XYZ file of C-alpha atoms in Angstrom:
295
model
C 0.000 0.000 0.000
C 1.409 3.483 -0.870
C 2.803 5.452 2.049
C 0.338 8.306 1.499
C -2.602 5.865 1.718
C -1.248 4.441 4.969
C -0.835 7.945 6.366
C -4.407 8.810 5.391
C -5.689 5.633 7.061
C -3.663 6.338 10.202
C -4.954 9.911 10.433
C -8.512 8.660 9.896
C -8.065 6.131 12.713
C -6.670 8.740 15.094
C -9.489 11.126 14.216
C -12.114 8.435 14.767
C -10.934 7.492 18.260
C -10.298 11.132 19.244
C -13.904 12.050 18.423
C -15.218 9.094 20.421
C -12.831 9.999 23.229
C -14.273 13.496 23.571
C -17.904 12.302 23.747
C -18.078 12.722 27.568
C -17.534 16.458 27.088
C -20.247 16.727 24.442
C -23.302 14.947 25.846
C -23.581 17.068 29.041
C -23.981 20.103 26.729
C -27.324 18.639 25.617
C -28.906 18.898 29.070
C -31.666 19.310 30.106
C -32.562 16.884 27.301
C -32.998 13.374 28.700
C -31.149 10.320 27.425
C -34.084 9.150 25.277
C -34.491 12.538 23.594
C -30.748 12.710 22.868
C -30.811 9.154 21.511
C -33.805 9.936 19.303
C -32.132 12.938 17.715
C -28.874 11.030 17.383
C -30.751 8.392 15.359
C -32.708 10.849 13.213
C -29.942 13.308 12.364
C -27.346 10.634 11.721
C -29.749 9.184 9.125
C -30.190 12.600 7.501
C -26.427 13.201 7.446
C -25.634 9.772 5.967
C -28.253 10.203 3.219
C -26.640 13.531 2.248
C -23.153 11.967 2.237
C -24.269 8.999 0.119
C -25.907 11.366 -2.374
C -22.822 13.592 -2.552
C -20.585 10.535 -3.066
C -23.038 9.208 -5.675
C -23.039 5.768 -4.118
C -24.959 2.976 -5.785
C -28.187 2.326 -3.864
C -28.270 -1.323 -4.859
C -27.316 -2.189 -1.279
C -30.969 -1.590 -0.315
C -31.855 -4.989 -1.814
C -29.263 -6.663 0.399
C -30.556 -4.679 3.380
C -34.126 -5.877 2.791
C -32.985 -9.491 2.656
C -31.148 -9.038 5.970
C -33.870 -7.075 7.746
C -34.009 -9.116 10.952
C -30.231 -9.163 11.302
C -30.134 -5.394 10.851
C -33.056 -4.974 13.252
C -31.161 -6.881 15.943
C -28.069 -4.755 15.257
C -30.201 -1.611 15.539
C -31.630 -2.669 18.912
C -28.159 -3.496 20.250
C -26.513 -0.255 19.118
C -29.523 1.757 20.260
C -29.281 0.178 23.712
C -25.526 0.812 23.759
C -25.958 4.483 22.849
C -28.734 4.963 25.398
C -26.661 3.376 28.184
C -23.629 5.473 27.285
C -25.550 8.759 27.154
C -27.193 8.020 30.503
C -23.840 7.008 32.057
C -22.052 10.172 30.940
C -24.879 12.503 31.939
C -25.109 10.915 35.404
C -21.334 11.205 36.018
C -20.465 7.538 35.458
C -17.726 8.293 32.927
C -15.134 6.004 34.546
C -17.594 3.086 34.466
C -18.313 3.807 30.790
C -14.590 3.846 29.975
C -14.133 0.482 31.701
C -16.844 -0.940 29.442
C -14.786 -0.068 26.388
C -11.594 -1.452 27.931
C -13.472 -4.744 28.397
C -15.215 -4.653 25.011
C -12.380 -6.142 22.882
C -12.232 -9.117 25.223
C -16.003 -9.599 24.968
C -15.621 -9.562 21.196
C -13.027 -12.328 21.538
C -15.509 -14.361 23.592
C -18.233 -13.972 20.962
C -15.735 -14.879 18.246
C -14.989 -18.159 19.982
C -18.590 -19.012 20.892
C -20.307 -17.954 17.669
C -17.700 -18.149 14.928
C -15.493 -20.932 16.288
C -12.381 -18.771 16.386
C -9.389 -20.214 18.206
C -7.012 -18.606 20.673
C -3.398 -19.300 21.593
C -2.120 -19.788 25.135
C -0.891 -16.167 25.174
C -4.310 -14.922 24.102
C -5.974 -17.013 26.809
C -3.610 -15.615 29.455
C -4.473 -12.075 28.367
C -8.202 -12.759 28.603
C -7.849 -14.410 32.029
C -5.882 -11.425 33.365
C -8.591 -9.066 32.152
C -11.318 -11.281 33.624
C -9.468 -11.275 36.959
C -9.380 -7.479 36.790
C -13.131 -7.291 36.240
C -13.690 -9.611 39.212
C -11.491 -7.425 41.452
C -13.430 -4.328 40.425
C -16.744 -6.133 40.907
C -15.853 -7.092 44.482
C -16.271 -3.515 45.733
C -18.004 -1.765 42.838
C -20.703 -4.257 41.869
C -23.470 -1.638 41.920
C -21.945 0.263 38.990
C -20.212 -2.647 37.235
C -23.473 -3.300 35.392
C -22.928 -0.090 33.406
C -19.522 -1.297 32.195
C -20.757 -4.798 31.370
C -23.877 -3.504 29.599
C -21.724 -1.312 27.338
C -19.142 -4.033 26.714
C -21.618 -6.817 25.926
C -24.055 -4.698 23.899
C -21.262 -3.398 21.660
C -19.603 -6.826 21.499
C -22.886 -8.426 20.460
C -23.443 -5.612 17.971
C -20.072 -6.374 16.381
C -20.928 -10.074 16.159
C -24.266 -9.331 14.476
C -22.627 -6.836 12.100
C -20.261 -9.580 10.991
C -23.318 -11.384 9.641
C -24.678 -8.298 7.856
C -22.356 -7.427 5.001
C -22.974 -3.723 4.459
C -20.603 -0.778 4.402
C -20.238 1.378 7.517
C -22.373 4.250 6.235
C -24.956 2.007 4.566
C -25.262 -0.125 7.701
C -25.649 2.941 9.920
C -28.386 4.295 7.643
C -30.253 0.962 7.653
C -30.072 0.719 11.453
C -31.112 4.351 11.912
C -34.046 3.837 9.546
C -35.232 0.874 11.625
C -35.039 2.924 14.849
C -36.426 6.102 13.243
C -40.172 5.391 13.784
C -39.607 4.949 17.530
C -37.364 8.017 17.622
C -39.938 10.108 15.786
C -42.716 8.906 18.090
C -40.709 9.891 21.183
C -39.767 13.308 19.765
C -43.416 13.933 18.813
C -44.686 12.925 22.260
C -42.262 15.357 23.938
C -43.347 18.138 21.578
C -47.044 17.513 22.304
C -46.376 17.613 26.057
C -44.297 20.774 25.723
C -41.256 18.971 27.166
C -39.038 18.974 24.076
C -35.612 20.578 24.388
C -35.305 20.551 20.597
C -36.601 23.899 19.372
C -36.454 25.497 22.807
C -33.409 27.504 21.735
C -31.127 27.754 18.711
C -28.220 26.384 20.768
C -30.033 23.255 21.955
C -31.470 22.603 18.498
C -28.093 22.823 16.757
C -26.400 20.662 19.400
C -29.014 17.910 19.084
C -28.570 17.976 15.294
C -24.786 17.851 15.778
C -25.206 14.672 17.851
C -26.271 12.872 14.680
C -23.299 14.132 12.698
C -20.918 13.127 15.497
C -22.433 9.640 15.341
C -21.800 9.186 11.620
C -18.418 10.893 11.112
C -16.267 8.637 13.353
C -17.849 5.522 11.814
C -16.977 6.893 8.389
C -13.403 7.564 9.519
C -13.181 4.051 11.002
C -14.329 2.531 7.711
C -11.535 4.494 6.007
C -8.885 3.485 8.555
C -9.551 -0.218 9.110
C -8.524 -1.589 5.671
C -5.387 0.566 5.428
C -3.437 0.054 8.667
C -2.111 -3.062 10.430
C -4.217 -4.867 13.038
C -1.721 -4.020 15.790
C -1.868 -0.304 15.017
C -5.657 -0.370 15.002
C -5.629 -2.257 18.304
C -3.388 0.335 19.953
C -5.523 3.195 18.629
C -8.645 1.494 20.008
C -7.461 2.101 23.570
C -7.159 5.857 23.006
C -10.899 6.313 23.551
C -11.411 4.605 26.935
C -8.096 6.010 28.210
C -9.189 9.556 27.367
C -12.588 8.959 28.937
C -11.106 7.431 32.077
C -8.843 10.466 32.584
C -11.792 12.804 31.986
C -13.808 10.920 34.579
C -11.037 11.461 37.132
C -9.884 14.997 36.407
C -12.873 16.728 34.791
C -15.904 14.965 36.267
C -14.235 14.466 39.658
C -14.989 10.764 40.079
C -13.144 8.945 42.846
C -11.472 5.607 42.121
C -10.415 3.391 45.034
C -7.366 1.130 45.304
C -9.277 -2.015 44.266
C -10.577 -0.286 41.137
C -7.038 0.775 40.206
C -5.707 -2.744 40.784
C -8.489 -4.295 38.732
C -8.004 -1.774 35.953
C -4.251 -2.525 35.845
C -5.088 -6.216 35.384
C -7.488 -5.305 32.551
C -4.742 -3.215 30.923
C -2.170 -6.001 31.304
C -4.569 -8.549 29.868
C -5.321 -6.284 26.928
C -1.596 -5.698 26.272
C -0.839 -9.432 26.363
C -3.690 -10.211 23.985
C -2.799 -7.322 21.681
C 0.849 -8.447 21.525
C -0.319 -11.935 20.534
C -2.665 -10.483 17.888
C 0.130 -8.341 16.389
C 2.495 -11.336 16.244
C -0.194 -13.491 14.606
C -0.909 -10.792 12.010
C 2.819 -10.437 11.166
C 3.248 -14.181 10.742
C 0.177 -14.342 8.496
C 1.521 -11.404 6.431
C 4.917 -13.106 5.922
C 3.281 -16.311 4.667
C 1.265 -14.499 1.999
C-alpha cells in the first residue's frame, strides 16, 4: 500500500478514536434533554447526514436490496446499538464516565468471547492468558463496585454483540448505519413527537439546543466513516493500539474533569485489565505479522 494511503488511514483512525474519546464532554452540553431525547435525535440526524453523504458521493443504492434481505439481522443490530448508545448517554450525563470507559476497555475481550462461541475462532495460550488477566481485573473491580459494574458490562456486551451481528450483515459502515437508523427512526420520531405535544421537548427550545441535538447525529456518523476508512489501510496491531485511546481519554476525563473517585481495588483491577489487553494485543500483532509473511 502506498505510504500516502497508509498515512491517510492512520490519520482517519486517530481522528475516529479522538472524536469518540471526547464524547463525555459533548453529551452534558445537551442537558436538560434526557437520554431518550438525545438518543432519538442522534438516530434521526445521523440518518439525515448519511443520506446527504451517500448522495454527494453518488453511491450505488443497490445495497438496499441486500438490506431488505437481511432485515431481521439489521433490526437486531439496531436494537443493540440503540441500547448501547442509550446506556452510554445516561452514564455520561449521570457522572459515570469512569464506568463507561471500563466498558470499552473490556469490550475487545467480549468480542473475543463472541468470536470463539459464535464463529469458532481459536485462541493461543498467550491470548488465553491475556483474557484471564482481564477477567481477573473485572472480578477485582466487581468485588467492591458491583453496583456500577453493570454499566460497564452492559456497554461491553451490547457493543460486542453488535459487532458479532454486524459480521453477519455485510454492508458498508455508512450504509449499515443508515439501515439501522431507519429501523429505529419510527420509535425516535414517536418519542420526539410525544415530547413536543407535552411541551417537554428541548429541541426547538433555543437555537443552541437545536443545533447541538442535530450535531449529535453528525458526530455519530463521522467517526464511523473515519473508522471505515482506517480499518482496511493500517495493520491490526496499530488499530488495536488506537482502540485504547478512547477509553483512556474517557477514564482520565472521569477522574480529572468529572471528579470521580477511584479506590485502590478499582485501580488494581483496571491494571489487570490493561495487562490482559496488552498481552492479547501483543499476541494479535504477532499473529498478524506471521500471516503477512506467509502471503
